[in-house]
Amino acid sequence: MKKTWFLLFLFLILHISVSTVNKTLGAKNEVLTSKKSPPASFFHPSVIVKAQGDFQSVIVPLKRAGKLILIDAIVDSIQGNLILDTGSAGMVLNSLYFRKTRRAGSQSSGGITGDVGAISKYRIKKLAVSDAFYENFDADMTDLGHLERSRNVRILGFFGLSMLRDFEVVIDLKNNLMELHRLDRSGQRLNITFGQPSFDLVLPASNMSDVLFVEASINKKKFLFCLDTGAESNVLSNQLPDKVLNTVTVTRRSTLLGVGSKKVNVFHGTMNDFSIGSHSMNGMPTLITSLSAMAHAYGLNIDGMLGCDFFEKGVFYIDLKRGRVGICFHKNQTE
């Protein structure tokens, strides 16, 4: 089974102590890996899904459940919310809504705190998001009922980065909207009525198996970060050098408890020496914990994740075709 689903790691943990933020982190660390993990290239979506629809640009309203970013969607006539998750590759569905039809194949998977459960395949006939729609493709499926209960919102699944490969994507959390712009062969917008601003910062971005990575600096050293709208908080690996971790003001510690017996320590703090490009962004909250399971699943070392706290700092223009991210920071968000 090709496992783009390993990135749904968000929330597949049954009990996490202390706070809602901890629930997100625990799930992010609950990286789904099979009993025999394939190489990183194996995680690339097996089917390239093309977005359809008679439009050049479309505006998709965003909703928030805490710091989860949600979009309205209809999957095979079932209406609900999908989590916008640029830290995952493809589509993952909640088996609570789709378990009775077109289910094929299953595989038991485990994470850092024990066995997570079965992952299955589901053939989607049609997925509609605003004016864009996708037809006849496979999605991974697992039970996300505990996520719904923790947020008290109907969640159909996760909407990953590969679903956006045809567009330049604009994410504006201040105004709760996402723009999708079709591009020509040279990477220019087809719809010229939507002008692009002068970016405060343009970053090269690496698209590795439909997961987006950028470089950022702490203590003047560069590290690799996943751009992850599905993470409610920024996260730093506890394997970073002491000189780097010492720049974080730690405010408290908590423990994640999973379905297995293993406990995971998490430190909460504030980054005091973080910069991206030439822009210093001190004062952002972060969590510090082990990302070794994620690194194993990605097939490369992960130094951290930049989540919702980061995306709230400005308007982000993600151009997968040209491999770059443009940022227009909100006032007083950088130095």
mmCIF file of N, CA and C in Angstrom, residues 34 51 65 79 115 119 122 159 176 182 196 214 222 228 230-231 246 261 281 322 333:
data_model
loop_
_atom_site.group_PDB
_atom_site.id
_atom_site.type_symbol
_atom_site.label_atom_id
_atom_site.label_comp_id
_atom_site.label_asym_id
_atom_site.label_seq_id
_atom_site.Cartn_x
_atom_site.Cartn_y
_atom_site.Cartn_z
ATOM 1 N N SER A 34 4.142 1.784 8.774
ATOM 2 C CA SER A 34 3.756 0.385 8.753
ATOM 3 C C SER A 34 4.821 -0.447 9.428
ATOM 4 N N ALA A 51 -7.300 19.101 -10.589
ATOM 5 C CA ALA A 51 -8.457 19.911 -10.215
ATOM 6 C C ALA A 51 -9.212 20.324 -11.473
ATOM 7 N N ALA A 65 -11.228 26.188 13.868
ATOM 8 C CA ALA A 65 -11.624 25.452 15.065
ATOM 9 C C ALA A 65 -10.397 25.457 15.956
ATOM 10 N N GLN A 79 -21.519 16.436 3.127
ATOM 11 C CA GLN A 79 -20.985 17.768 3.351
ATOM 12 C C GLN A 79 -20.358 17.872 4.733
ATOM 13 N N ASP A 115 -0.055 0.986 18.876
ATOM 14 C CA ASP A 115 -0.818 0.687 17.680
ATOM 15 C C ASP A 115 -1.915 1.720 17.477
ATOM 16 N N ILE A 119 -5.655 1.371 8.380
ATOM 17 C CA ILE A 119 -5.731 2.353 7.310
ATOM 18 C C ILE A 119 -6.290 1.642 6.092
ATOM 19 N N TYR A 122 -10.190 4.276 -0.053
ATOM 20 C CA TYR A 122 -11.553 4.619 -0.435
ATOM 21 C C TYR A 122 -11.498 5.323 -1.789
ATOM 22 N N PHE A 159 -7.035 17.650 3.796
ATOM 23 C CA PHE A 159 -6.861 18.100 2.418
ATOM 24 C C PHE A 159 -5.405 18.487 2.252
ATOM 25 N N ASN A 176 -9.362 35.088 6.724
ATOM 26 C CA ASN A 176 -9.970 33.758 6.611
ATOM 27 C C ASN A 176 -10.359 33.408 5.175
ATOM 28 N N ARG A 182 -5.067 29.506 -11.205
ATOM 29 C CA ARG A 182 -4.471 28.668 -12.248
ATOM 30 C C ARG A 182 -3.311 29.403 -12.899
ATOM 31 N N GLN A 196 -0.489 40.688 -7.966
ATOM 32 C CA GLN A 196 0.378 40.247 -6.881
ATOM 33 C C GLN A 196 1.024 41.461 -6.208
ATOM 34 N N VAL A 214 11.134 24.675 3.868
ATOM 35 C CA VAL A 214 11.902 25.904 3.704
ATOM 36 C C VAL A 214 13.011 25.921 4.751
ATOM 37 N N LYS A 222 21.264 27.568 9.953
ATOM 38 C CA LYS A 222 20.109 27.236 9.130
ATOM 39 C C LYS A 222 19.610 25.830 9.436
ATOM 40 N N ASP A 228 3.541 23.762 7.544
ATOM 41 C CA ASP A 228 2.477 22.835 7.922
ATOM 42 C C ASP A 228 1.265 23.565 8.490
ATOM 43 N N GLY A 230 -1.459 22.294 9.019
ATOM 44 C CA GLY A 230 -2.186 21.367 9.864
ATOM 45 C C GLY A 230 -1.681 21.319 11.289
ATOM 46 N N ALA A 231 -0.563 21.991 11.569
ATOM 47 C CA ALA A 231 -0.010 22.033 12.929
ATOM 48 C C ALA A 231 -0.490 23.302 13.615
ATOM 49 N N ASN A 246 18.746 26.461 23.692
ATOM 50 C CA ASN A 246 18.895 27.422 24.791
ATOM 51 C C ASN A 246 18.388 28.811 24.435
ATOM 52 N N SER A 261 2.099 2.310 25.987
ATOM 53 C CA SER A 261 2.577 2.681 27.317
ATOM 54 C C SER A 261 3.602 3.799 27.291
ATOM 55 N N MET A 281 11.863 37.021 13.589
ATOM 56 C CA MET A 281 10.485 36.801 14.060
ATOM 57 C C MET A 281 10.538 36.258 15.484
ATOM 58 N N ARG A 322 6.938 27.033 -9.407
ATOM 59 C CA ARG A 322 8.254 27.679 -9.440
ATOM 60 C C ARG A 322 9.062 27.427 -8.170
ATOM 61 N N GLN A 333 5.055 42.397 12.771
ATOM 62 C CA GLN A 333 5.263 40.969 12.952
ATOM 63 C C GLN A 333 6.720 40.550 12.762
#
